[in-house]
Amino acid sequence: MTMNKESACLFGSGGSGNTSSVDAAVALFRSLSDTARLAIVRRLSDGEARVVDLTGELGLAQSTVSAHVACLRDCGLVIGRPEGRQMFYSLARPEVMDLLASAETLLTATGNTVVLCPQYGTDSAVVIDTRIDQKNDAPTRGEGTAATDAPA
């Protein structure tokens, strides 16, 4: 994947990249969209690790870690280095950490907006009132905070 030098964006200045570029970007972001895979990538940014190391550090089952490492390896984000009967995994591309740093900057700028997103957010117990506030024409947060509270 190459970046457009003028806009520094994979999709070009108009936002209409070719389908293969968009599909590749979707696949990349999807590979990082799982909590366990993201934790593995962050851990591997500190250096090599075996599956058994990741299992102990992340508190996940060996089969879970193995499956996620295989996914990251298949996506070209992680590589394995055999040593005897062991396999040591590391990041294949350190640029992935630049991507995560950019994501953290964006999250800082947007605050909790992503967390509150009804489609992808993590706060499913919070009721979001989608009525338009008459004063500023913006969606408002409902009075209730539990999923059982009825909107007013």
GROMACS .gro file of C-alpha atoms in nm:
model
  152
    1MET     CA    1   0.000   0.000   0.000
    2THR     CA    2   0.128   0.341  -0.087
    3MET     CA    3   0.025   0.667   0.063
    4ASN     CA    4  -0.064   0.977  -0.138
    5LYS     CA    5   0.217   1.221  -0.062
    6GLU     CA    6  -0.002   1.531  -0.083
    7SER     CA    7  -0.272   1.417   0.156
    8ALA     CA    8  -0.076   1.146   0.340
    9CYS     CA    9  -0.388   0.936   0.302
   10LEU     CA   10  -0.424   0.590   0.157
   11PHE     CA   11  -0.746   0.694  -0.012
   12GLY     CA   12  -0.619   1.007  -0.190
   13SER     CA   13  -0.733   1.365  -0.154
   14GLY     CA   14  -1.092   1.301  -0.263
   15GLY     CA   15  -1.150   1.003  -0.036
   16SER     CA   16  -1.231   0.778  -0.330
   17GLY     CA   17  -0.949   0.526  -0.335
   18ASN     CA   18  -0.960   0.224  -0.557
   19THR     CA   19  -1.148  -0.073  -0.421
   20SER     CA   20  -0.840  -0.284  -0.357
   21SER     CA   21  -0.681  -0.009  -0.146
   22VAL     CA   22  -0.999   0.037   0.054
   23ASP     CA   23  -1.039  -0.339   0.098
   24ALA     CA   24  -0.678  -0.369   0.214
   25ALA     CA   25  -0.728  -0.088   0.466
   26VAL     CA   26  -1.048  -0.250   0.594
   27ALA     CA   27  -0.863  -0.581   0.636
   28LEU     CA   28  -0.580  -0.407   0.822
   29PHE     CA   29  -0.815  -0.230   1.063
   30ARG     CA   30  -1.021  -0.545   1.107
   31SER     CA   31  -0.706  -0.737   1.201
   32LEU     CA   32  -0.650  -0.486   1.481
   33SER     CA   33  -1.014  -0.462   1.589
   34ASP     CA   34  -1.006  -0.743   1.843
   35THR     CA   35  -0.911  -0.667   2.204
   36ALA     CA   36  -0.684  -0.972   2.231
   37ARG     CA   37  -0.506  -0.904   1.901
   38LEU     CA   38  -0.450  -0.542   1.995
   39ALA     CA   39  -0.311  -0.650   2.333
   40ILE     CA   40  -0.077  -0.893   2.157
   41VAL     CA   41   0.047  -0.623   1.919
   42ARG     CA   42   0.106  -0.384   2.208
   43ARG     CA   43   0.293  -0.653   2.401
   44LEU     CA   44   0.508  -0.741   2.098
   45SER     CA   45   0.603  -0.376   2.063
   46ASP     CA   46   0.811  -0.435   2.377
   47GLY     CA   47   0.997  -0.727   2.216
   48GLU     CA   48   0.973  -1.090   2.117
   49ALA     CA   49   0.747  -1.333   2.296
   50ARG     CA   50   0.639  -1.695   2.270
   51VAL     CA   51   0.274  -1.796   2.281
   52VAL     CA   52   0.328  -1.928   2.635
   53ASP     CA   53   0.466  -1.587   2.738
   54LEU     CA   54   0.168  -1.406   2.587
   55THR     CA   55  -0.071  -1.652   2.751
   56GLY     CA   56   0.072  -1.581   3.095
   57GLU     CA   57   0.099  -1.205   3.051
   58LEU     CA   58  -0.243  -1.150   2.893
   59GLY     CA   59  -0.435  -1.411   3.092
   60LEU     CA   60  -0.576  -1.575   2.780
   61ALA     CA   61  -0.603  -1.942   2.686
   62GLN     CA   62  -0.322  -2.088   2.477
   63SER     CA   63  -0.561  -2.173   2.193
   64THR     CA   64  -0.694  -1.816   2.191
   65VAL     CA   65  -0.346  -1.663   2.179
   66SER     CA   66  -0.234  -1.907   1.909
   67ALA     CA   67  -0.536  -1.826   1.692
   68HIS     CA   68  -0.485  -1.451   1.728
   69VAL     CA   69  -0.110  -1.474   1.661
   70ALA     CA   70  -0.188  -1.680   1.350
   71CYS     CA   71  -0.432  -1.411   1.233
   72LEU     CA   72  -0.174  -1.136   1.288
   73ARG     CA   73   0.090  -1.347   1.111
   74ASP     CA   74  -0.141  -1.412   0.816
   75CYS     CA   75  -0.203  -1.036   0.793
   76GLY     CA   76   0.171  -0.970   0.778
   77LEU     CA   77   0.183  -0.785   1.110
   78VAL     CA   78   0.368  -1.052   1.311
   79ILE     CA   79   0.656  -1.282   1.219
   80GLY     CA   80   0.791  -1.590   1.391
   81ARG     CA   81   1.154  -1.679   1.457
   82PRO     CA   82   1.215  -2.045   1.537
   83GLU     CA   83   1.468  -2.130   1.806
   84GLY     CA   84   1.491  -2.501   1.866
   85ARG     CA   85   1.139  -2.623   1.931
   86GLN     CA   86   1.014  -2.277   2.027
   87MET     CA   87   0.878  -1.994   1.815
   88PHE     CA   88   0.945  -1.634   1.913
   89TYR     CA   89   0.703  -1.379   1.769
   90SER     CA   90   0.770  -1.013   1.700
   91LEU     CA   91   0.617  -0.730   1.502
   92ALA     CA   92   0.690  -0.764   1.131
   93ARG     CA   93   0.635  -0.395   1.071
   94PRO     CA   94   0.715  -0.140   1.341
   95GLU     CA   95   0.494   0.106   1.150
   96VAL     CA   96   0.193  -0.058   1.315
   97MET     CA   97   0.293   0.124   1.633
   98ASP     CA   98   0.282   0.455   1.443
   99LEU     CA   99  -0.073   0.365   1.340
  100LEU     CA  100  -0.169   0.290   1.701
  101ALA     CA  101  -0.007   0.615   1.819
  102SER     CA  102  -0.213   0.804   1.560
  103ALA     CA  103  -0.524   0.623   1.681
  104GLU     CA  104  -0.450   0.726   2.039
  105THR     CA  105  -0.409   1.088   1.925
  106LEU     CA  106  -0.744   1.068   1.747
  107LEU     CA  107  -0.909   0.913   2.053
  108THR     CA  108  -0.772   1.194   2.268
  109ALA     CA  109  -0.917   1.449   2.025
  110THR     CA  110  -1.260   1.284   2.000
  111GLY     CA  111  -1.297   1.192   2.366
  112ASN     CA  112  -1.567   0.935   2.435
  113THR     CA  113  -1.745   0.975   2.103
  114VAL     CA  114  -1.622   0.638   1.974
  115VAL     CA  115  -1.711   0.464   2.300
  116LEU     CA  116  -2.063   0.603   2.277
  117CYS     CA  117  -2.109   0.502   1.912
  118PRO     CA  118  -2.424   0.284   1.903
  119GLN     CA  119  -2.270   0.051   1.644
  120TYR     CA  120  -1.913   0.010   1.769
  121GLY     CA  121  -1.908   0.159   2.118
  122THR     CA  122  -1.841  -0.040   2.430
  123ASP     CA  123  -2.095   0.127   2.658
  124SER     CA  124  -2.401  -0.078   2.564
  125ALA     CA  125  -2.565  -0.023   2.906
  126VAL     CA  126  -2.604   0.349   2.840
  127VAL     CA  127  -2.917   0.471   2.665
  128ILE     CA  128  -2.845   0.737   2.407
  129ASP     CA  129  -3.137   0.968   2.338
  130THR     CA  130  -3.132   1.048   1.966
  131ARG     CA  131  -3.385   1.330   1.992
  132ILE     CA  132  -3.262   1.662   1.859
  133ASP     CA  133  -3.192   1.928   2.117
  134GLN     CA  134  -3.404   2.227   2.017
  135LYS     CA  135  -3.135   2.481   2.109
  136ASN     CA  136  -2.840   2.347   1.910
  137ASP     CA  137  -2.986   2.080   1.676
  138ALA     CA  138  -2.748   1.821   1.821
  139PRO     CA  139  -2.836   1.476   1.948
  140THR     CA  140  -2.860   1.476   2.325
  141ARG     CA  141  -2.764   1.218   2.581
  142GLY     CA  142  -3.070   1.075   2.754
  143GLU     CA  143  -3.146   1.139   3.117
  144GLY     CA  144  -3.131   0.769   3.205
  145THR     CA  145  -2.803   0.588   3.234
  146ALA     CA  146  -2.920   0.229   3.251
  147ALA     CA  147  -3.058   0.026   2.966
  148THR     CA  148  -3.378  -0.026   3.164
  149ASP     CA  149  -3.456   0.347   3.192
  150ALA     CA  150  -3.720   0.457   2.946
  151PRO     CA  151  -3.641   0.765   2.736
  152ALA     CA  152  -3.835   1.071   2.840
   0.00000   0.00000   0.00000
